[in-house]
Tab-separated table of C-alpha atoms in Angstrom:
chain	number	residue	atom	x	y	z
A	1	UNK	CA	14.589	70.644	134.186
A	2	UNK	CA	13.733	70.173	137.868
A	3	UNK	CA	16.797	69.873	140.102
A	4	UNK	CA	18.922	69.501	136.969
A	5	UNK	CA	21.417	71.445	134.870
A	6	UNK	CA	22.814	71.687	131.363
A	7	UNK	CA	26.471	72.568	131.015
A	8	UNK	CA	28.376	73.251	127.805
A	9	UNK	CA	32.003	72.092	127.962
A	10	UNK	CA	34.652	72.271	125.269
A	11	UNK	CA	38.378	72.086	124.707
A	12	UNK	CA	41.163	71.716	122.174
A	13	UNK	CA	42.035	68.158	123.205
A	14	UNK	CA	40.553	65.379	125.340
A	15	UNK	CA	41.581	61.883	126.371
A	16	UNK	CA	39.030	59.625	128.072
A	17	UNK	CA	41.428	56.723	128.483
A	18	UNK	CA	40.342	53.166	127.782
A	19	UNK	CA	41.281	51.117	130.895
A	20	UNK	CA	42.208	48.067	128.822
A	21	UNK	CA	45.143	49.959	127.259
A	22	UNK	CA	48.120	49.376	129.572
A	23	UNK	CA	50.990	51.228	127.888
A	24	UNK	CA	49.808	53.753	125.316
A	25	UNK	CA	46.857	55.993	126.121
A	26	UNK	CA	43.927	55.559	123.750
A	27	UNK	CA	40.789	57.636	124.218
A	28	UNK	CA	37.209	56.483	123.972
A	29	UNK	CA	35.307	58.101	121.116
A	30	UNK	CA	33.326	60.334	123.474
A	31	UNK	CA	33.261	61.603	127.025
A	32	UNK	CA	32.536	59.035	129.731
A	33	UNK	CA	29.869	59.691	132.400
A	34	UNK	CA	32.564	59.574	135.092
A	35	UNK	CA	34.487	62.350	133.303
A	36	UNK	CA	31.286	64.387	133.062
A	37	UNK	CA	30.651	63.911	136.773
A	38	UNK	CA	34.223	64.992	137.511
A	39	UNK	CA	33.668	68.263	135.647
A	40	UNK	CA	30.484	68.958	137.609
A	41	UNK	CA	32.207	68.189	140.912
A	42	UNK	CA	35.083	70.502	139.983
A	43	UNK	CA	32.543	73.327	139.769
A	44	UNK	CA	30.366	72.385	142.740
A	45	UNK	CA	30.586	69.450	145.131
A	46	UNK	CA	29.266	68.888	148.629
A	47	UNK	CA	29.001	65.700	150.724
A	48	UNK	CA	25.239	66.227	150.789
A	49	UNK	CA	24.760	65.714	147.032
A	50	UNK	CA	25.576	63.127	144.378
A	51	UNK	CA	25.665	64.031	140.675
A	52	UNK	CA	23.858	61.742	138.208
A	53	UNK	CA	24.522	62.205	134.475
A	54	UNK	CA	21.338	61.857	132.405
A	55	UNK	CA	22.601	62.430	128.866
A	56	UNK	CA	25.595	63.759	126.981
A	57	UNK	CA	25.269	65.734	123.759
A	58	UNK	CA	28.177	65.308	121.346
A	59	UNK	CA	28.377	68.577	119.402
A	60	UNK	CA	31.433	68.107	117.174
A	61	UNK	CA	32.478	65.327	114.802
A	62	UNK	CA	34.696	62.679	116.426
A	63	UNK	CA	38.276	63.333	115.306
A	64	UNK	CA	41.341	61.533	116.674
A	65	UNK	CA	44.853	62.936	116.790
A	66	UNK	CA	48.116	61.212	117.714
A	67	UNK	CA	50.486	63.085	120.000
A	68	UNK	CA	53.732	62.145	121.734
A	69	UNK	CA	54.348	63.211	125.301
A	70	UNK	CA	57.002	62.863	127.967
A	71	UNK	CA	55.651	61.159	131.075
A	72	UNK	CA	57.158	60.254	134.432
A	73	UNK	CA	57.377	56.491	134.875
A	74	UNK	CA	57.854	56.464	138.659
A	75	UNK	CA	56.061	57.638	141.763
A	76	UNK	CA	57.509	59.003	144.976
A	77	UNK	CA	57.977	56.123	147.413
A	78	UNK	CA	56.502	56.024	150.888
A	79	UNK	CA	60.008	55.948	152.427
A	80	UNK	CA	60.974	59.170	150.654
A	81	UNK	CA	57.816	60.846	151.940
A	82	UNK	CA	58.564	59.738	155.517
A	83	UNK	CA	62.168	60.923	155.289
A	84	UNK	CA	61.161	64.283	153.845
A	85	UNK	CA	58.681	64.855	156.662
A	86	UNK	CA	61.103	63.629	159.321
A	87	UNK	CA	64.022	65.800	158.221
A	88	UNK	CA	61.886	68.654	156.865
A	89	UNK	CA	63.421	68.361	153.424
A	90	UNK	CA	61.716	69.172	150.120
A	91	UNK	CA	60.009	66.251	148.402
A	92	UNK	CA	60.757	66.080	144.709
A	93	UNK	CA	60.749	63.861	141.649
A	94	UNK	CA	62.986	65.146	138.871
A	95	UNK	CA	61.006	64.825	135.636
A	96	UNK	CA	64.053	65.707	133.519
A	97	UNK	CA	65.940	62.660	134.765
A	98	UNK	CA	66.203	60.290	131.787
A	99	UNK	CA	65.920	57.345	134.168
A	100	UNK	CA	62.309	58.191	135.080
A	101	UNK	CA	61.163	59.939	131.917
A	102	UNK	CA	59.234	57.954	129.331
A	103	UNK	CA	58.064	59.022	125.896
A	104	UNK	CA	54.630	57.691	125.003
A	105	UNK	CA	52.225	58.123	122.144
A	106	UNK	CA	48.609	58.967	122.945
A	107	UNK	CA	45.585	58.747	120.675
A	108	UNK	CA	43.446	61.685	121.791
A	109	UNK	CA	40.340	63.541	120.648
A	110	UNK	CA	40.692	66.952	118.997
A	111	UNK	CA	38.309	69.940	119.105
A	112	UNK	CA	35.667	68.468	121.392
A	113	UNK	CA	32.442	70.019	122.665
A	114	UNK	CA	29.743	68.409	124.789
A	115	UNK	CA	26.543	69.286	126.592
A	116	UNK	CA	26.271	67.550	129.956
A	117	UNK	CA	22.726	67.174	131.212
A	118	UNK	CA	22.631	66.026	134.817
A	119	UNK	CA	20.741	66.168	138.075
A	120	UNK	CA	21.764	65.560	141.659
A	121	UNK	CA	20.434	63.486	144.508
A	122	UNK	CA	20.669	64.164	148.223
A	123	UNK	CA	22.895	61.670	150.026
A	124	UNK	CA	22.659	60.176	153.501
A	125	UNK	CA	24.974	62.976	154.649
A	126	UNK	CA	22.419	65.668	153.822
A	127	UNK	CA	21.267	67.716	156.792
A	128	UNK	CA	18.015	69.528	157.557
A	129	UNK	CA	19.337	72.685	155.878
A	130	UNK	CA	20.133	70.908	152.620
A	131	UNK	CA	17.577	71.237	149.845
A	132	UNK	CA	17.494	70.766	146.084
A	133	UNK	CA	16.850	74.454	145.519
A	134	UNK	CA	19.777	75.539	147.686
A	135	UNK	CA	22.342	73.376	145.910
A	136	UNK	CA	20.925	74.078	142.463
A	137	UNK	CA	21.211	77.821	143.049
A	138	UNK	CA	24.789	77.403	144.293
A	139	UNK	CA	25.835	75.426	141.219
A	140	UNK	CA	24.141	77.817	138.776
A	141	UNK	CA	25.723	80.835	140.423
A	142	UNK	CA	29.205	79.335	140.305
A	143	UNK	CA	28.838	78.083	136.720
A	144	UNK	CA	27.550	81.457	135.479
A	145	UNK	CA	30.586	83.261	136.868
A	146	UNK	CA	33.154	80.610	135.884
A	147	UNK	CA	34.023	79.602	139.437
A	148	UNK	CA	35.393	76.150	140.247
A	149	UNK	CA	37.198	74.377	143.086
A	150	UNK	CA	39.845	73.298	140.593
A	151	UNK	CA	40.142	73.637	136.839
A	152	UNK	CA	37.947	70.970	135.206
A	153	UNK	CA	39.614	68.830	132.596
A	154	UNK	CA	38.698	66.565	129.706
A	155	UNK	CA	39.890	63.162	130.854
A	156	UNK	CA	43.509	64.189	131.614
A	157	UNK	CA	44.620	67.191	133.640
A	158	UNK	CA	46.757	68.536	130.808
A	159	UNK	CA	43.589	68.996	128.716
A	160	UNK	CA	41.642	71.791	130.479
A	161	UNK	CA	37.927	72.207	129.905
A	162	UNK	CA	36.112	75.482	129.306
A	163	UNK	CA	32.532	75.567	130.534
A	164	UNK	CA	29.375	77.642	130.290
A	165	UNK	CA	25.973	77.205	131.942
A	166	UNK	CA	23.197	76.650	129.408
A	167	UNK	CA	19.989	78.373	130.384
A	168	UNK	CA	18.361	78.822	126.979
A	169	UNK	CA	18.250	76.927	123.706
A	170	UNK	CA	20.312	73.768	123.339
A	171	UNK	CA	23.106	74.075	120.744
A	172	UNK	CA	22.641	71.929	117.645
A	173	UNK	CA	24.950	68.944	117.299
A	174	UNK	CA	26.807	68.580	114.024
A	175	UNK	CA	26.001	64.863	114.326
A	176	UNK	CA	22.209	65.258	114.554
A	177	UNK	CA	21.631	63.815	111.058
A	178	UNK	CA	24.370	61.164	111.236
A	179	UNK	CA	23.519	57.448	111.485
A	180	UNK	CA	23.284	55.900	114.923
A	181	UNK	CA	26.732	54.909	116.222
A	182	UNK	CA	27.412	51.966	118.530
A	183	UNK	CA	30.129	52.925	121.029
A	184	UNK	CA	30.697	49.425	122.379
A	185	UNK	CA	31.343	48.743	126.043
A	186	UNK	CA	32.470	51.896	127.851
A	187	UNK	CA	33.429	52.862	131.365
A	188	UNK	CA	30.418	54.292	133.187
A	189	UNK	CA	31.921	55.146	136.572
A	190	UNK	CA	34.007	53.908	139.481
A	191	UNK	CA	32.281	52.471	142.566
A	192	UNK	CA	34.435	53.888	145.359
A	193	UNK	CA	32.285	52.177	148.004
A	194	UNK	CA	33.246	48.762	146.581
A	195	UNK	CA	37.039	48.888	146.442
A	196	UNK	CA	37.047	51.182	143.384
A	197	UNK	CA	35.243	48.659	141.180
A	198	UNK	CA	34.865	49.855	137.553
A	199	UNK	CA	31.315	49.895	136.174
A	200	UNK	CA	30.631	49.558	132.451
A	201	UNK	CA	27.699	50.161	130.109
A	202	UNK	CA	26.918	49.887	126.378
A	203	UNK	CA	25.807	53.245	124.885
A	204	UNK	CA	25.012	54.562	121.400
A	205	UNK	CA	25.025	58.025	119.838
A	206	UNK	CA	21.662	58.789	118.271
A	207	UNK	CA	21.113	62.210	116.746
A	208	UNK	CA	24.265	63.448	118.445
A	209	UNK	CA	22.996	62.451	121.912
A	210	UNK	CA	23.940	59.646	124.319
A	211	UNK	CA	21.058	58.735	126.643
A	212	UNK	CA	23.349	57.815	129.533
A	213	UNK	CA	20.669	57.068	132.134
A	214	UNK	CA	18.708	54.829	129.745
A	215	UNK	CA	21.704	52.792	128.606
A	216	UNK	CA	22.990	52.457	132.178
A	217	UNK	CA	19.597	51.114	133.255
A	218	UNK	CA	19.559	48.661	130.323
A	219	UNK	CA	23.070	47.466	131.191
A	220	UNK	CA	21.976	46.574	134.732
A	221	UNK	CA	18.986	44.505	133.637
């Protein structure tokens, strides 16, 4: 596809957290477009380009698993940061302290695999040397060799994502002959230019594929 890519991503666990869940983490049934964009940006990001997710292929059956994890219930305060910098002391938050540790149950996805199909647009920060071909070649080269700015993850950082550039035949989804599935209202992305406003859309899985761009356009009409 012109100026576009297909990327296979997979992992043992994933958690694309529903924002309406305040205490326990509960994952959406599938990857969100914002999570897909985050994976692409982990591999290749420049101020001159903006990734746009076109569709997401869901390769494996949707299976939930309940796990219990220890989480830290506090953040380092601004005063502690200032004091650490002023006195050149180490900044730390002791996770083993029972006063800050919390045990929470998470409903996560198990054995996930997706195909992200996306393209990129040039932004207002693109210069005369920026071109679609240049950035496409850079992404493909990095994805082929497994390079990334930081390890991509599947919703949460503790769930790392493996990835592989698809340059040939698309893998067949195990859901291709399943009935269409309504996913309800899902997070589409975060508008960082508008005070981090969440954006939502209403997608469906049809033949193992979510037509992200189409459903996003329909949601805005």
